[in-house]
Amino acid sequence: MNTVRDNLSSDKSITIITSGSYGEGLEMRGSDLDIMQVRKSIKVNADKQPDFNPSITYLSMDTDDVKPGFTQLRLEYSRGQYILECCEEHNGRLVTMTNDQLNTVLGYFITEVRNKKGLEYYPNTLYELIICIQRFLRQNDRSISILDDRDFSALRSVLDSKMKELSRNGIGLKTKKADVISADQETYMWSNNILGTDTPKKLCDTLLYCIGLNFALRAGQEHRNLRVGTNSQISLKISPTDGRKYLEYTEDVSKTNCGGLEHRKIQSKVVRAYQNTDCPERCIINMYQKYMSLRPNEGKCQAFYLRSKKYPTSDEWYDDCPIGVHQLQKTVSDLCKGAQFSGNFTNHSLRATAATRLYAAGVDEQLISEKTGHRSSAVRGYKRTCEDQLIMVDSVVNAKVHKTQDSTLTKSIVDKVDVKGDDPKNENGREISIDAGSVKINLKF
């Protein structure tokens, strides 16, 4: 009877269980009836981690520092706001969690984390989130390695499976890189007066463009770090061989050379940009000299790029005040937007453009690395294959295929030629038999 009543009272969300003497069918004085509700949306685990279901609230048993027969329940995961509010925070900070607890909590985190728009993160972003958490734990005296320690093998399995799942769904396969500025696009900007030297802002933007391209600088911070004066990274020199002027850039600090103990033996990048006598209006030397002559005569600001005057004079175009790094970072993007180019163009495009043009011209990779300042094979990520190179590769491959097919066909025929009576003294003459599949030819002469 009780079983029938329990089944009738239960539904998809709860299970009703009756107990006690009266609940067991014993009607005596003092008999009681105990009714228990088991909520199907909540699961309590002793030690084994169950298969994850985002609609379920998971609790784990903590029997440390409790009386025999009792346990504390730790909330591992829940979407319910009411449950979150009811639970008392106890030993819940990451730095105080055990490795087993971190393994479980971070596994749920990887499975459920979303960005502000409710979309899933890219695979590499999930990896970087775990690395950031690991760094945070290490900064708080937790010497752990999530990617190596055996205690986190389950977490690594969850992360690996999630990254593979996202990749199968096409999420994060395309990396966003700065686009290369082609020679035609650059010519278009010059011919349409987007690049030039006739106004203060245009001169400054064009000089940044040419410096970033010729010296393969990174983004906006390296431009912001440029200085003038006796300690400037850029100096104007004259070649002793042909008398041509050139700008020499000597790198002081950068992403790969911070100047500390670790990098004390690294040789600084030194790059030259020579005078362009064939096209003086695009010559970086002429731009540099004009720009330096229009800076404040008694200026104290050592920053290379200065703000344009609101009312420039014939001999002074710039204020004694630097351009902010954020404004410098937008320079190439604004230039390309003004030219109505579609794509992801940033200051980093200049660095990628320099490497790509050298690569397309067949320059050795070591010389390209000297230009860009790379100390590893990472320079290959900046060399972009242009359309002409892709067409050339396709043509070469197809030509090799046709040649191979022709050679194979010829060889298959020649191998089936049987010559008899090759001796010139043979009075019976010669006989040639050719067997080419369905065609058989016998020649006697």
Short mmCIF file of C-alpha atoms in Angstrom, two decimals:
data_model
loop_
_atom_site.label_atom_id
_atom_site.label_comp_id
_atom_site.label_asym_id
_atom_site.label_seq_id
_atom_site.Cartn_x
_atom_site.Cartn_y
_atom_site.Cartn_z
CA MET A 1 0.00 0.00 0.00
CA ASN A 2 2.79 2.41 0.92
CA THR A 3 4.65 1.62 -2.28
CA VAL A 4 1.58 2.37 -4.36
CA ARG A 5 1.01 5.64 -2.48
CA ASP A 6 4.65 6.63 -2.97
CA ASN A 7 4.51 5.94 -6.70
CA LEU A 8 1.31 7.97 -7.07
CA SER A 9 2.77 10.89 -5.13
CA SER A 10 6.09 10.98 -7.05
CA ASP A 11 6.63 12.89 -10.29
CA LYS A 12 9.47 13.85 -12.63
CA SER A 13 11.02 16.31 -10.19
CA ILE A 14 10.70 14.53 -6.82
CA THR A 15 10.41 11.03 -5.41
CA ILE A 16 8.26 10.45 -2.28
CA ILE A 17 9.42 7.88 0.27
CA THR A 18 7.38 7.06 3.41
CA SER A 19 8.87 5.40 6.47
CA GLY A 20 8.28 5.09 10.20
CA SER A 21 6.17 2.47 11.98
CA TYR A 22 2.88 3.83 10.66
CA GLY A 23 4.38 4.25 7.26
CA GLU A 24 5.39 0.61 7.37
CA GLY A 25 1.79 -0.43 8.10
CA LEU A 26 1.97 -0.82 11.89
CA GLU A 27 -0.97 1.00 13.51
CA MET A 28 0.00 1.23 17.17
CA ARG A 29 -0.22 3.91 19.79
CA GLY A 30 2.63 6.33 19.17
CA SER A 31 3.21 5.17 15.62
CA ASP A 32 4.62 7.90 13.40
CA LEU A 33 4.77 8.54 9.70
CA ASP A 34 7.95 9.90 8.10
CA ILE A 35 7.70 11.35 4.61
CA MET A 36 10.88 12.09 2.67
CA GLN A 37 11.20 13.94 -0.60
CA VAL A 38 14.14 13.13 -2.86
CA ARG A 39 14.70 15.89 -5.38
CA LYS A 40 15.91 14.49 -8.69
CA SER A 41 17.61 17.76 -9.62
CA ILE A 42 20.16 17.40 -6.79
CA LYS A 43 22.84 14.72 -6.55
CA VAL A 44 25.21 14.08 -3.65
CA ASN A 45 28.47 12.30 -4.40
CA ALA A 46 30.72 10.64 -1.86
CA ASP A 47 33.90 10.35 -3.92
CA LYS A 48 33.15 9.34 -7.52
CA GLN A 49 32.62 12.15 -10.02
CA PRO A 50 29.41 11.49 -12.01
CA ASP A 51 28.66 12.23 -15.63
CA PHE A 52 28.01 15.94 -15.83
CA ASN A 53 24.51 17.27 -16.49
CA PRO A 54 24.18 21.09 -16.46
CA SER A 55 20.59 20.91 -15.18
CA ILE A 56 21.63 19.02 -12.03
CA THR A 57 22.92 20.56 -8.79
CA TYR A 58 25.94 18.63 -7.51
CA LEU A 59 26.96 18.36 -3.86
CA SER A 60 29.92 16.48 -2.45
CA MET A 61 30.35 14.95 1.01
CA ASP A 62 33.01 16.34 3.32
CA THR A 63 33.47 14.16 6.41
CA ASP A 64 36.54 15.93 7.77
CA ASP A 65 36.18 17.63 11.16
CA VAL A 66 32.64 16.35 11.76
CA LYS A 67 31.11 13.92 14.25
CA PRO A 68 30.74 10.23 13.33
CA GLY A 69 27.68 9.60 11.22
CA PHE A 70 27.53 13.23 10.03
CA THR A 71 28.79 14.99 6.94
CA GLN A 72 29.03 18.45 5.49
CA LEU A 73 27.78 19.06 1.98
CA ARG A 74 29.85 21.22 -0.30
CA LEU A 75 28.17 22.81 -3.29
CA GLU A 76 30.15 21.89 -6.40
CA TYR A 77 27.86 23.20 -9.12
CA SER A 78 24.41 24.72 -9.43
CA ARG A 79 22.47 27.00 -11.72
CA GLY A 80 19.82 27.72 -9.11
CA GLN A 81 20.14 31.16 -7.55
CA TYR A 82 18.13 30.08 -4.50
CA ILE A 83 20.50 27.20 -3.81
CA LEU A 84 23.50 29.47 -4.18
CA GLU A 85 22.02 31.92 -1.68
CA CYS A 86 21.15 29.18 0.82
CA CYS A 87 24.61 27.64 0.85
CA GLU A 88 27.09 29.00 3.35
CA GLU A 89 30.52 29.66 1.91
CA HIS A 90 32.89 27.26 3.59
CA ASN A 91 36.39 26.59 2.40
CA GLY A 92 35.32 27.67 -1.08
CA ARG A 93 38.22 29.86 -2.15
CA LEU A 94 40.40 28.40 -4.87
CA VAL A 95 43.60 28.78 -2.89
CA THR A 96 42.25 26.67 -0.01
CA MET A 97 40.71 23.91 -2.13
CA THR A 98 42.37 20.53 -2.30
CA ASN A 99 43.62 19.19 -5.61
CA ASP A 100 40.63 16.85 -5.84
CA GLN A 101 38.24 19.74 -5.30
CA LEU A 102 40.03 21.88 -7.88
CA ASN A 103 39.91 18.97 -10.29
CA THR A 104 36.13 18.76 -9.95
CA VAL A 105 35.29 22.47 -9.83
CA LEU A 106 37.51 23.45 -12.76
CA GLY A 107 36.15 20.54 -14.78
CA TYR A 108 32.63 21.93 -14.36
CA PHE A 109 33.96 25.41 -15.09
CA ILE A 110 35.49 24.35 -18.42
CA THR A 111 32.26 22.67 -19.46
CA GLU A 112 29.94 25.56 -18.63
CA VAL A 113 31.91 28.80 -18.96
CA ARG A 114 30.56 31.29 -21.53
CA ASN A 115 31.40 34.84 -22.55
CA LYS A 116 29.18 37.86 -21.88
CA LYS A 117 27.15 37.16 -25.02
CA GLY A 118 26.44 33.61 -23.90
CA LEU A 119 28.73 32.13 -26.57
CA GLU A 120 31.38 29.48 -26.02
CA TYR A 121 35.00 30.52 -25.81
CA TYR A 122 37.56 29.48 -28.40
CA PRO A 123 39.64 26.37 -27.56
CA ASN A 124 42.82 28.37 -26.99
CA THR A 125 40.93 30.77 -24.72
CA LEU A 126 39.86 27.88 -22.47
CA TYR A 127 43.47 26.77 -22.27
CA GLU A 128 44.58 30.30 -21.39
CA LEU A 129 41.90 30.56 -18.69
CA ILE A 130 43.27 27.45 -16.99
CA ILE A 131 46.81 28.83 -17.26
CA CYS A 132 45.65 32.09 -15.65
CA ILE A 133 44.03 30.17 -12.78
CA GLN A 134 47.24 28.18 -12.34
CA ARG A 135 49.26 31.39 -12.21
CA PHE A 136 46.87 32.84 -9.62
CA LEU A 137 47.25 29.74 -7.45
CA ARG A 138 51.03 29.88 -7.70
CA GLN A 139 51.02 33.51 -6.67
CA ASN A 140 49.15 32.39 -3.55
CA ASP A 141 51.74 29.78 -2.55
CA ARG A 142 50.14 26.81 -4.31
CA SER A 143 52.94 25.00 -6.12
CA ILE A 144 50.90 23.07 -8.68
CA SER A 145 51.06 22.30 -12.38
CA ILE A 146 47.60 21.67 -13.79
CA LEU A 147 49.01 20.51 -17.12
CA ASP A 148 51.50 18.04 -15.63
CA ASP A 149 50.42 16.85 -12.17
CA ARG A 150 48.73 13.47 -11.97
CA ASP A 151 46.06 14.88 -9.63
CA PHE A 152 44.64 16.93 -12.51
CA SER A 153 44.47 14.19 -15.14
CA ALA A 154 40.65 14.30 -15.10
CA LEU A 155 40.68 18.07 -15.61
CA ARG A 156 43.08 17.73 -18.54
CA SER A 157 40.80 15.10 -20.04
CA VAL A 158 37.80 17.43 -19.76
CA LEU A 159 39.77 20.32 -21.26
CA ASP A 160 41.06 18.17 -24.12
CA SER A 161 37.60 16.82 -24.91
CA LYS A 162 36.04 20.28 -24.82
CA MET A 163 38.70 21.75 -27.11
CA LYS A 164 38.21 18.90 -29.59
CA GLU A 165 34.44 19.35 -29.48
CA LEU A 166 34.75 23.07 -30.21
CA SER A 167 37.18 22.39 -33.06
CA ARG A 168 34.80 19.84 -34.60
CA ASN A 169 32.09 22.50 -34.54
CA GLY A 170 34.39 24.96 -36.33
CA ILE A 171 34.78 27.27 -33.33
CA GLY A 172 38.12 29.04 -33.10
CA LEU A 173 39.70 27.48 -36.19
CA LYS A 174 40.32 30.85 -37.83
CA THR A 175 42.79 33.02 -35.97
CA LYS A 176 42.48 36.76 -36.31
CA LYS A 177 45.69 38.20 -37.74
CA ALA A 178 46.62 41.62 -38.97
CA ASP A 179 46.20 41.78 -42.74
CA VAL A 180 49.09 42.61 -45.04
CA ILE A 181 49.01 45.88 -46.97
CA SER A 182 49.73 45.15 -50.61
CA ALA A 183 51.88 47.33 -52.85
CA ASP A 184 48.79 48.29 -54.86
CA GLN A 185 46.97 49.39 -51.72
CA GLU A 186 49.94 51.46 -50.63
CA THR A 187 50.13 53.09 -54.07
CA TYR A 188 46.41 53.85 -53.85
CA MET A 189 46.87 55.65 -50.53
CA TRP A 190 49.70 57.75 -51.97
CA SER A 191 47.85 58.61 -55.17
CA ASN A 192 44.66 59.55 -53.28
CA ASN A 193 46.48 61.83 -50.85
CA ILE A 194 45.78 59.61 -47.84
CA LEU A 195 49.53 59.36 -47.32
CA GLY A 196 51.48 62.56 -47.74
CA THR A 197 53.39 65.38 -46.06
CA ASP A 198 51.28 68.49 -46.72
CA THR A 199 49.51 68.72 -43.32
CA PRO A 200 50.77 68.17 -39.75
CA LYS A 201 48.63 65.11 -39.04
CA LYS A 202 49.22 63.57 -42.45
CA LEU A 203 52.99 64.00 -42.12
CA CYS A 204 52.99 62.39 -38.67
CA ASP A 205 50.76 59.49 -39.77
CA THR A 206 52.79 58.90 -42.93
CA LEU A 207 56.06 58.96 -41.01
CA LEU A 208 54.66 56.41 -38.55
CA TYR A 209 53.60 54.26 -41.49
CA CYS A 210 57.07 54.39 -43.08
CA ILE A 211 58.93 53.86 -39.80
CA GLY A 212 56.73 50.91 -38.89
CA LEU A 213 57.21 49.39 -42.34
CA ASN A 214 60.97 49.96 -42.68
CA PHE A 215 61.88 49.03 -39.11
CA ALA A 216 59.16 46.35 -38.63
CA LEU A 217 57.96 47.75 -35.30
CA ARG A 218 55.26 46.13 -33.18
CA ALA A 219 51.81 47.68 -32.71
CA GLY A 220 51.69 51.06 -30.95
CA GLN A 221 53.82 50.73 -27.84
CA GLU A 222 57.13 50.52 -29.69
CA HIS A 223 56.17 53.66 -31.59
CA ARG A 224 55.29 55.33 -28.29
CA ASN A 225 58.71 54.37 -26.89
CA LEU A 226 60.57 56.21 -29.65
CA ARG A 227 62.55 59.20 -28.40
CA VAL A 228 64.45 62.17 -29.77
CA GLY A 229 67.64 63.74 -28.47
CA THR A 230 70.99 62.23 -27.59
CA ASN A 231 69.42 58.94 -26.48
CA SER A 232 67.21 58.50 -29.54
CA GLN A 233 66.76 55.08 -31.15
CA ILE A 234 66.73 56.68 -34.62
CA SER A 235 69.74 58.50 -36.02
CA LEU A 236 70.44 60.04 -39.43
CA LYS A 237 73.71 58.87 -40.99
CA ILE A 238 75.55 58.96 -44.32
CA SER A 239 76.89 55.88 -46.07
CA PRO A 240 80.68 56.08 -46.57
CA THR A 241 80.49 54.04 -49.78
CA ASP A 242 78.03 55.98 -51.95
CA GLY A 243 77.23 59.01 -49.79
CA ARG A 244 73.54 58.14 -49.47
CA LYS A 245 71.71 59.16 -46.32
CA TYR A 246 70.02 56.52 -44.21
CA LEU A 247 68.13 56.21 -40.95
CA GLU A 248 69.46 53.68 -38.47
CA TYR A 249 67.14 52.26 -35.84
CA THR A 250 68.73 50.66 -32.78
CA GLU A 251 66.30 48.75 -30.60
CA ASP A 252 66.65 49.26 -26.85
CA VAL A 253 63.78 47.31 -25.27
CA SER A 254 61.11 45.20 -26.92
CA LYS A 255 58.91 42.17 -26.38
CA THR A 256 61.83 39.78 -26.97
CA ASN A 257 64.53 41.95 -25.39
CA CYS A 258 63.55 43.50 -22.07
CA GLY A 259 67.11 44.38 -21.09
CA GLY A 260 67.17 42.39 -17.83
CA LEU A 261 69.42 39.60 -16.61
CA GLU A 262 67.79 37.06 -18.88
CA HIS A 263 68.38 39.17 -21.99
CA ARG A 264 71.70 40.79 -21.12
CA LYS A 265 73.60 38.87 -23.82
CA ILE A 266 71.07 39.44 -26.58
CA GLN A 267 72.28 41.69 -29.35
CA SER A 268 69.93 44.57 -30.07
CA LYS A 269 68.24 44.80 -33.45
CA VAL A 270 69.82 47.36 -35.78
CA VAL A 271 67.95 48.20 -39.00
CA ARG A 272 68.63 50.72 -41.75
CA ALA A 273 66.33 52.58 -44.14
CA TYR A 274 68.15 54.19 -47.07
CA GLN A 275 67.27 57.30 -49.02
CA ASN A 276 64.84 56.77 -51.89
CA THR A 277 66.26 58.81 -54.75
CA ASP A 278 63.89 57.29 -57.33
CA CYS A 279 60.77 58.58 -55.57
CA PRO A 280 61.69 61.54 -53.31
CA GLU A 281 58.09 62.24 -52.23
CA ARG A 282 57.97 58.79 -50.61
CA CYS A 283 61.46 58.95 -49.13
CA ILE A 284 61.54 58.30 -45.39
CA ILE A 285 64.68 60.45 -45.04
CA ASN A 286 62.94 63.51 -46.47
CA MET A 287 59.90 62.94 -44.24
CA TYR A 288 62.07 62.55 -41.16
CA GLN A 289 64.02 65.73 -41.84
CA LYS A 290 60.86 67.73 -42.52
CA TYR A 291 59.16 66.41 -39.39
CA MET A 292 62.15 67.16 -37.16
CA SER A 293 62.39 70.70 -38.55
CA LEU A 294 58.73 71.41 -37.68
CA ARG A 295 58.93 70.30 -34.04
CA PRO A 296 59.14 73.00 -31.32
CA ASN A 297 62.56 74.65 -31.36
CA GLU A 298 62.87 74.71 -27.58
CA GLY A 299 60.67 71.73 -26.80
CA LYS A 300 61.37 69.63 -23.73
CA CYS A 301 59.26 66.61 -24.65
CA GLN A 302 61.46 63.71 -25.76
CA ALA A 303 58.64 61.64 -27.24
CA PHE A 304 59.09 61.20 -30.99
CA TYR A 305 55.46 61.66 -32.05
CA LEU A 306 53.92 64.99 -31.01
CA ARG A 307 50.38 66.32 -31.23
CA SER A 308 49.53 68.62 -34.11
CA LYS A 309 49.02 72.28 -33.33
CA LYS A 310 45.50 73.60 -33.63
CA TYR A 311 46.90 76.62 -35.43
CA PRO A 312 50.23 75.60 -36.99
CA THR A 313 52.71 78.14 -38.28
CA SER A 314 55.03 77.86 -41.23
CA ASP A 315 57.97 76.79 -39.06
CA GLU A 316 56.21 74.95 -36.23
CA TRP A 317 53.48 72.36 -36.74
CA TYR A 318 53.50 70.47 -33.44
CA ASP A 319 52.90 71.09 -29.74
CA ASP A 320 55.40 70.07 -27.09
CA CYS A 321 53.10 67.24 -26.05
CA PRO A 322 53.22 63.53 -27.00
CA ILE A 323 50.52 61.60 -28.80
CA GLY A 324 48.92 58.97 -26.57
CA VAL A 325 49.64 55.30 -27.18
CA HIS A 326 45.97 54.57 -27.95
CA GLN A 327 45.91 57.22 -30.65
CA LEU A 328 49.12 55.82 -32.13
CA GLN A 329 47.65 52.32 -32.17
CA LYS A 330 44.76 53.52 -34.35
CA THR A 331 46.93 55.18 -37.01
CA VAL A 332 47.13 52.41 -39.62
CA SER A 333 43.53 51.39 -38.98
CA ASP A 334 42.35 54.96 -39.61
CA LEU A 335 44.46 55.24 -42.76
CA CYS A 336 43.01 52.03 -44.22
CA LYS A 337 39.48 53.02 -43.26
CA GLY A 338 40.03 56.31 -45.05
CA ALA A 339 41.03 54.31 -48.12
CA GLN A 340 37.94 52.08 -47.62
CA PHE A 341 39.98 48.89 -47.43
CA SER A 342 38.13 45.90 -46.01
CA GLY A 343 40.06 43.74 -43.58
CA ASN A 344 41.80 43.72 -40.22
CA PHE A 345 44.42 46.43 -40.63
CA THR A 346 46.37 47.55 -37.56
CA ASN A 347 49.84 48.92 -36.80
CA HIS A 348 50.94 45.29 -36.68
CA SER A 349 50.08 45.07 -40.39
CA LEU A 350 53.25 47.06 -41.11
CA ARG A 351 55.41 44.42 -39.44
CA ALA A 352 53.62 41.61 -41.28
CA THR A 353 53.86 43.56 -44.55
CA ALA A 354 57.62 43.98 -44.20
CA ALA A 355 58.14 40.25 -43.56
CA THR A 356 55.78 39.25 -46.38
CA ARG A 357 57.40 41.49 -48.98
CA LEU A 358 60.85 40.19 -48.10
CA TYR A 359 59.58 36.62 -48.23
CA ALA A 360 57.94 37.17 -51.64
CA ALA A 361 61.20 38.62 -52.96
CA GLY A 362 63.09 35.47 -51.96
CA VAL A 363 65.10 37.06 -49.14
CA ASP A 364 66.75 34.55 -46.80
CA GLU A 365 64.89 33.90 -43.55
CA GLN A 366 67.88 34.97 -41.46
CA LEU A 367 67.86 38.40 -43.10
CA ILE A 368 64.12 38.67 -42.53
CA SER A 369 64.64 37.83 -38.84
CA GLU A 370 67.29 40.53 -38.59
CA LYS A 371 64.80 43.00 -40.02
CA THR A 372 61.94 42.01 -37.73
CA GLY A 373 64.02 41.17 -34.66
CA HIS A 374 62.70 37.63 -34.24
CA ARG A 375 64.98 35.25 -32.38
CA SER A 376 63.08 32.07 -33.32
CA SER A 377 61.05 30.56 -36.13
CA ALA A 378 58.11 32.77 -35.09
CA VAL A 379 58.97 35.01 -38.04
CA ARG A 380 57.25 32.44 -40.24
CA GLY A 381 53.93 33.48 -38.74
CA TYR A 382 54.43 36.96 -40.19
CA LYS A 383 55.26 35.79 -43.71
CA ARG A 384 51.98 35.60 -45.61
CA THR A 385 51.73 33.82 -48.93
CA CYS A 386 50.37 36.13 -51.62
CA GLU A 387 47.93 35.17 -54.38
CA ASP A 388 50.62 35.05 -57.08
CA GLN A 389 52.66 32.61 -55.01
CA LEU A 390 49.64 30.36 -54.48
CA ILE A 391 48.95 30.33 -58.22
CA MET A 392 52.60 29.57 -58.94
CA VAL A 393 52.61 26.67 -56.46
CA ASP A 394 49.46 25.25 -58.02
CA SER A 395 50.94 25.54 -61.51
CA VAL A 396 54.17 23.83 -60.49
CA VAL A 397 52.33 20.99 -58.78
CA ASN A 398 50.06 20.39 -61.75
CA ALA A 399 52.98 20.46 -64.17
CA LYS A 400 54.76 17.82 -62.12
CA VAL A 401 51.65 15.65 -62.11
CA HIS A 402 51.26 15.82 -65.89
CA LYS A 403 54.93 15.07 -66.43
CA THR A 404 54.78 12.10 -64.11
CA GLN A 405 51.70 10.75 -65.83
CA ASP A 406 53.32 11.09 -69.27
CA SER A 407 56.50 9.41 -68.10
CA THR A 408 54.56 6.57 -66.51
CA LEU A 409 52.51 6.04 -69.66
CA THR A 410 55.60 6.01 -71.85
CA LYS A 411 57.38 3.62 -69.52
CA SER A 412 54.40 1.25 -69.45
CA ILE A 413 54.43 1.05 -73.26
CA VAL A 414 58.18 0.67 -73.64
CA ASP A 415 58.29 -2.12 -71.06
CA LYS A 416 55.89 -4.14 -73.19
CA VAL A 417 57.90 -3.93 -76.41
CA ASP A 418 59.55 -7.25 -77.25
CA VAL A 419 62.25 -7.21 -79.92
CA LYS A 420 63.27 -10.52 -81.50
CA GLY A 421 66.04 -11.16 -83.97
CA ASP A 422 68.12 -8.19 -82.99
CA ASP A 423 71.20 -9.81 -84.48
CA PRO A 424 71.91 -8.09 -87.84
CA LYS A 425 73.26 -11.40 -89.23
CA ASN A 426 69.89 -13.06 -88.67
CA GLU A 427 68.49 -13.93 -92.09
CA ASN A 428 64.93 -14.14 -90.78
CA GLY A 429 64.91 -10.40 -90.07
CA ARG A 430 63.46 -8.73 -86.99
CA GLU A 431 60.13 -9.04 -85.26
CA ILE A 432 58.69 -6.45 -82.86
CA SER A 433 55.68 -7.26 -80.68
CA ILE A 434 53.86 -4.41 -78.92
CA ASP A 435 51.23 -5.25 -76.31
CA ALA A 436 49.33 -2.18 -75.07
CA GLY A 437 46.29 -3.59 -73.37
CA SER A 438 43.61 -4.33 -75.94
CA VAL A 439 45.93 -3.37 -78.82
CA LYS A 440 48.50 -5.89 -80.02
CA ILE A 441 50.84 -5.16 -82.92
CA ASN A 442 53.36 -7.49 -84.57
CA LEU A 443 55.88 -6.03 -86.99
CA LYS A 444 58.24 -8.10 -89.13
CA PHE A 445 60.95 -6.64 -91.33
#
